[in-house]
Tab-separated table of C-alpha atoms in Angstrom:
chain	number	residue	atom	x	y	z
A	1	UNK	CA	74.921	32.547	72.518
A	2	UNK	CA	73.297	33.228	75.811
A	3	UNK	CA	69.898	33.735	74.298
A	4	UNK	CA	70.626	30.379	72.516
A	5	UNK	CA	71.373	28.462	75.267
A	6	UNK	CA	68.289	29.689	77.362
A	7	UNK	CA	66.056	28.848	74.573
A	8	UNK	CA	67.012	25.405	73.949
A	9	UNK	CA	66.798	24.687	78.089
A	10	UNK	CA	63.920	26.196	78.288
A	11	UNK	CA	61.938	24.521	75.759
A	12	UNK	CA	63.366	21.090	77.963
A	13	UNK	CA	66.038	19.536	75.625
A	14	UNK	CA	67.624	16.742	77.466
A	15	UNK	CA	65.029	16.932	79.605
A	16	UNK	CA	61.531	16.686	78.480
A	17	UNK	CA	62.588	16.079	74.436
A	18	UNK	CA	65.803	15.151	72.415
A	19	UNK	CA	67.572	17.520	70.062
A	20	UNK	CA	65.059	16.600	67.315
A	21	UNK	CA	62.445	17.476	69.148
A	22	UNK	CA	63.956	20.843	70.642
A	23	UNK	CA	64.461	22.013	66.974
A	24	UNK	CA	60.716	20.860	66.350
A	25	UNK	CA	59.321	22.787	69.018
A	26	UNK	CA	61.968	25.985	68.366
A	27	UNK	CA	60.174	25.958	64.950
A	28	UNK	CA	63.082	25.318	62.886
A	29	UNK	CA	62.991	23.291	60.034
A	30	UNK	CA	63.347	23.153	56.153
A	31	UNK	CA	62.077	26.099	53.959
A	32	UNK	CA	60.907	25.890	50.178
A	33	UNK	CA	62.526	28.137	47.527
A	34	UNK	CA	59.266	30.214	47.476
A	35	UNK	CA	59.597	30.808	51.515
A	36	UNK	CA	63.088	31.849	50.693
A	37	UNK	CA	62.191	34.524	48.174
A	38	UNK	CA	59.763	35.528	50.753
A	39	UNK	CA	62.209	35.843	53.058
A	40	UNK	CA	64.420	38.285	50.975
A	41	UNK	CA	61.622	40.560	49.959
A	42	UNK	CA	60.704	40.805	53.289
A	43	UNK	CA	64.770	41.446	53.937
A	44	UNK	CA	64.415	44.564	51.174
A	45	UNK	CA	61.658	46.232	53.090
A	46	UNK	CA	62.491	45.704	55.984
A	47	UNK	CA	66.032	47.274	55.075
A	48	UNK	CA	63.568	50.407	53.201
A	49	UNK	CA	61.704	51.208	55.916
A	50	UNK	CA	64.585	50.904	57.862
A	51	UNK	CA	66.122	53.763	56.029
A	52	UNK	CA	62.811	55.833	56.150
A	53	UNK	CA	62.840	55.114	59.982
A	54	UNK	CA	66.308	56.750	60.165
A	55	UNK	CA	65.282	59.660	58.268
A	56	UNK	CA	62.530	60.294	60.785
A	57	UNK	CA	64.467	60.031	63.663
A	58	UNK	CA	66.886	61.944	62.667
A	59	UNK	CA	65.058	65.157	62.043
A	60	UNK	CA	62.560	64.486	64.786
A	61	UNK	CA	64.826	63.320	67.626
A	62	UNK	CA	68.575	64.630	65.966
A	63	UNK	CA	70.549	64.602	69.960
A	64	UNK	CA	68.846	61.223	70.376
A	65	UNK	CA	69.786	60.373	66.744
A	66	UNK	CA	73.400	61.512	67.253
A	67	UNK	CA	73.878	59.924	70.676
A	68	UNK	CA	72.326	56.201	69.535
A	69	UNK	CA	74.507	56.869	66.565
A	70	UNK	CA	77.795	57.138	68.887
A	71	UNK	CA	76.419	53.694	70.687
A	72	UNK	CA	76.123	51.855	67.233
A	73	UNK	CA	78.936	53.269	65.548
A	74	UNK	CA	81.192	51.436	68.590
A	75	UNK	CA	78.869	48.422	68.234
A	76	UNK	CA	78.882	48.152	64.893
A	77	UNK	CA	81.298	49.677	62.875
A	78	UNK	CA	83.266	48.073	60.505
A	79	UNK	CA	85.032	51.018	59.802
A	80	UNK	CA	89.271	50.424	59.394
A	81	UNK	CA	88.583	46.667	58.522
A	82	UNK	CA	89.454	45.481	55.005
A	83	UNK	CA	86.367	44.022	52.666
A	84	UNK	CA	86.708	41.057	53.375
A	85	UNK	CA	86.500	41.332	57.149
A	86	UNK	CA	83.948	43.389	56.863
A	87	UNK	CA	82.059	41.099	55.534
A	88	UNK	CA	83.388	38.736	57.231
A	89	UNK	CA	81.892	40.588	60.982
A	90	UNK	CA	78.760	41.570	58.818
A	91	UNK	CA	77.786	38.108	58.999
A	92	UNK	CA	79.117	37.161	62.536
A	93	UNK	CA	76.770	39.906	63.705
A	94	UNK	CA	74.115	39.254	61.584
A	95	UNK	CA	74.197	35.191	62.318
A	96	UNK	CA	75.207	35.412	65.801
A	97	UNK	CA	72.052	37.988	66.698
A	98	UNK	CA	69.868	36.154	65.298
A	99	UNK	CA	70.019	32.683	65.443
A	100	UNK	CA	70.258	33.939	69.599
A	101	UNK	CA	66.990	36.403	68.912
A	102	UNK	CA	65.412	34.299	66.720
A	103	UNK	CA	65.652	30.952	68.542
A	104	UNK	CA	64.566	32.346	72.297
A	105	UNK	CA	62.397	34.953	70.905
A	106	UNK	CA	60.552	33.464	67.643
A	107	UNK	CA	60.918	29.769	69.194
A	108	UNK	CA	60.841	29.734	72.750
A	109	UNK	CA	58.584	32.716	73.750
A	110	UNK	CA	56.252	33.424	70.164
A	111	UNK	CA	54.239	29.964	70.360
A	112	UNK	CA	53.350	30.721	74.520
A	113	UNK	CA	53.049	34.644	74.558
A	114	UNK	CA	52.021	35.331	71.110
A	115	UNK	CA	53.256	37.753	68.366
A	116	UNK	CA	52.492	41.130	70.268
A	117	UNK	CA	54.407	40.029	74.020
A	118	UNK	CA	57.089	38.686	71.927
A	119	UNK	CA	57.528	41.698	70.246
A	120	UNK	CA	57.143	43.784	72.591
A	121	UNK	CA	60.135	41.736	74.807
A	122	UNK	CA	62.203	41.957	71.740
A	123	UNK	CA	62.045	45.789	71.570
A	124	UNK	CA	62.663	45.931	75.021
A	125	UNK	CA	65.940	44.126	74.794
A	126	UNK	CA	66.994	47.295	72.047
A	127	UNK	CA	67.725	49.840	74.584
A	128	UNK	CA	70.294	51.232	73.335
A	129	UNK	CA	68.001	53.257	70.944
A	130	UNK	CA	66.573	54.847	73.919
A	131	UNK	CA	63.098	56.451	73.664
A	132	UNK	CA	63.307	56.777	70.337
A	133	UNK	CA	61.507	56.142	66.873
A	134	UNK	CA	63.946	53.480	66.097
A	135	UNK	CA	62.542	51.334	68.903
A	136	UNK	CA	59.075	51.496	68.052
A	137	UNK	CA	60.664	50.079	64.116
A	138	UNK	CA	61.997	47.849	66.137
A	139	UNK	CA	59.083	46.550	67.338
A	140	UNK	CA	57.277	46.614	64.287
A	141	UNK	CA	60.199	44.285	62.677
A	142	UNK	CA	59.831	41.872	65.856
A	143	UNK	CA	55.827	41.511	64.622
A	144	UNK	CA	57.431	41.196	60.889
A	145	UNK	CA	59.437	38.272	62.492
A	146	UNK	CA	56.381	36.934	64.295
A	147	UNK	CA	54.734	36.858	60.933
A	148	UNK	CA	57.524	34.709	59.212
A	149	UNK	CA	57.752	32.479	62.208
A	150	UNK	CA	53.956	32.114	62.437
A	151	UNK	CA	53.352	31.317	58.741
A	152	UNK	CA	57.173	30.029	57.648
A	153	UNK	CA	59.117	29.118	60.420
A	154	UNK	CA	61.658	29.805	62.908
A	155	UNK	CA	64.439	28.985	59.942
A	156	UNK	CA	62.628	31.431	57.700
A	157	UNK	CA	62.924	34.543	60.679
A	158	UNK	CA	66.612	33.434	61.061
A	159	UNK	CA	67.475	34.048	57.646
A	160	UNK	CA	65.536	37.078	57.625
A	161	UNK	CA	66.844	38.452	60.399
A	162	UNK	CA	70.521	37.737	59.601
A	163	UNK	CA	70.075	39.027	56.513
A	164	UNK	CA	68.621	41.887	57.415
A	165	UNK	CA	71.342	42.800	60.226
A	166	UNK	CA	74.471	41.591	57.479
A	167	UNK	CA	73.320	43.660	54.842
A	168	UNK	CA	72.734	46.563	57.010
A	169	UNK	CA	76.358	46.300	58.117
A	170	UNK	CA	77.655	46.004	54.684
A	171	UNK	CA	75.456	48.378	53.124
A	172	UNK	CA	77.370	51.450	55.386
A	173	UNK	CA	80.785	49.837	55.182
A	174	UNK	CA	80.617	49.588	51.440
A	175	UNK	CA	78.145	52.725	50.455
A	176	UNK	CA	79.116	55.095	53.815
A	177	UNK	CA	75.355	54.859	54.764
């Protein structure tokens, strides 16, 4: 919510444009069918490489590994939760990062600073993987984001990036991953 809020005063709403125009200049707007499969295949490799990301860090960097696992496993554990909820915080997680991310990162900063400053902001704000290989994923999925914004929209790196946060969530509640 923070990020949200600092986005939308930043880019003047009230101010300098109405809500209309905020949105306009955030980037968000309507997305075809087409962008939306785009969207979810770039959801699927982003969760792949994800995986293969994981892999690597864990046999490269396994007390880093296990101590950024403790951090996300009190983050982001649905563990204990039934189904339902689990979906249920899946998708509070997955919306509320990144329609915040998304909105001051992808709208706000992207269109001044470009796809490489933006993403390299964005990884910056992932700490909590320490100096690992999972940040410098991270930053390659901010420039994946840049990519959808640039060509799609900000409503287009949204979705993907909700998505992409959900399903990882659900994807180790419901398959122990």
């Amino acid at each position: 919510l923070p990020f949200l809020v600092v986005a939308v005063l930043g880019v003047g709403v009230g101010v300098r444009r109405n809500l209309r125009e905020t949105l306009g200049r955030l980037g968000y707007g309507v997305i075809s069918l087409r962008q939306l499969g785009i969207v979810v295949l770039f959801v699927g490799a982003a969760l792949a490489l994800s995986a293969a990301a994981d892999a690597l860090f864990a046999s490269l960097q396994p007390d880093l590994y296990r101590r950024v696992g403790e951090v996300s496993d009190v983050l982001f554990n649905p563990k204990g939760l039934s189904p339902v909820s689990a979906v249920l915080f899946a998708l509070l997680v997955g919306v509320g990062a990144g329609l915040g991310e998304e909105t001051l990162f992808r709208g706000a900063v992207q269109p001044a600073l470009g796809i490489a400053a933006t993403s390299v902001l964005f990884a910056s704000m992932h700490v909590q993987y320490g100096p690992s290989l999972l940040l410098v994923y991270v930053f390659l999925l901010a420039v994946g984001l840049g990519f959808v914004r640039k060509y799609i929209n900000t409503t287009a790196s949204f979705l993907a990036h909700a998505g992409y946060n959900s399903l990882g969530i659900i994807i180790a509640y419901f398959f122990g991953l």
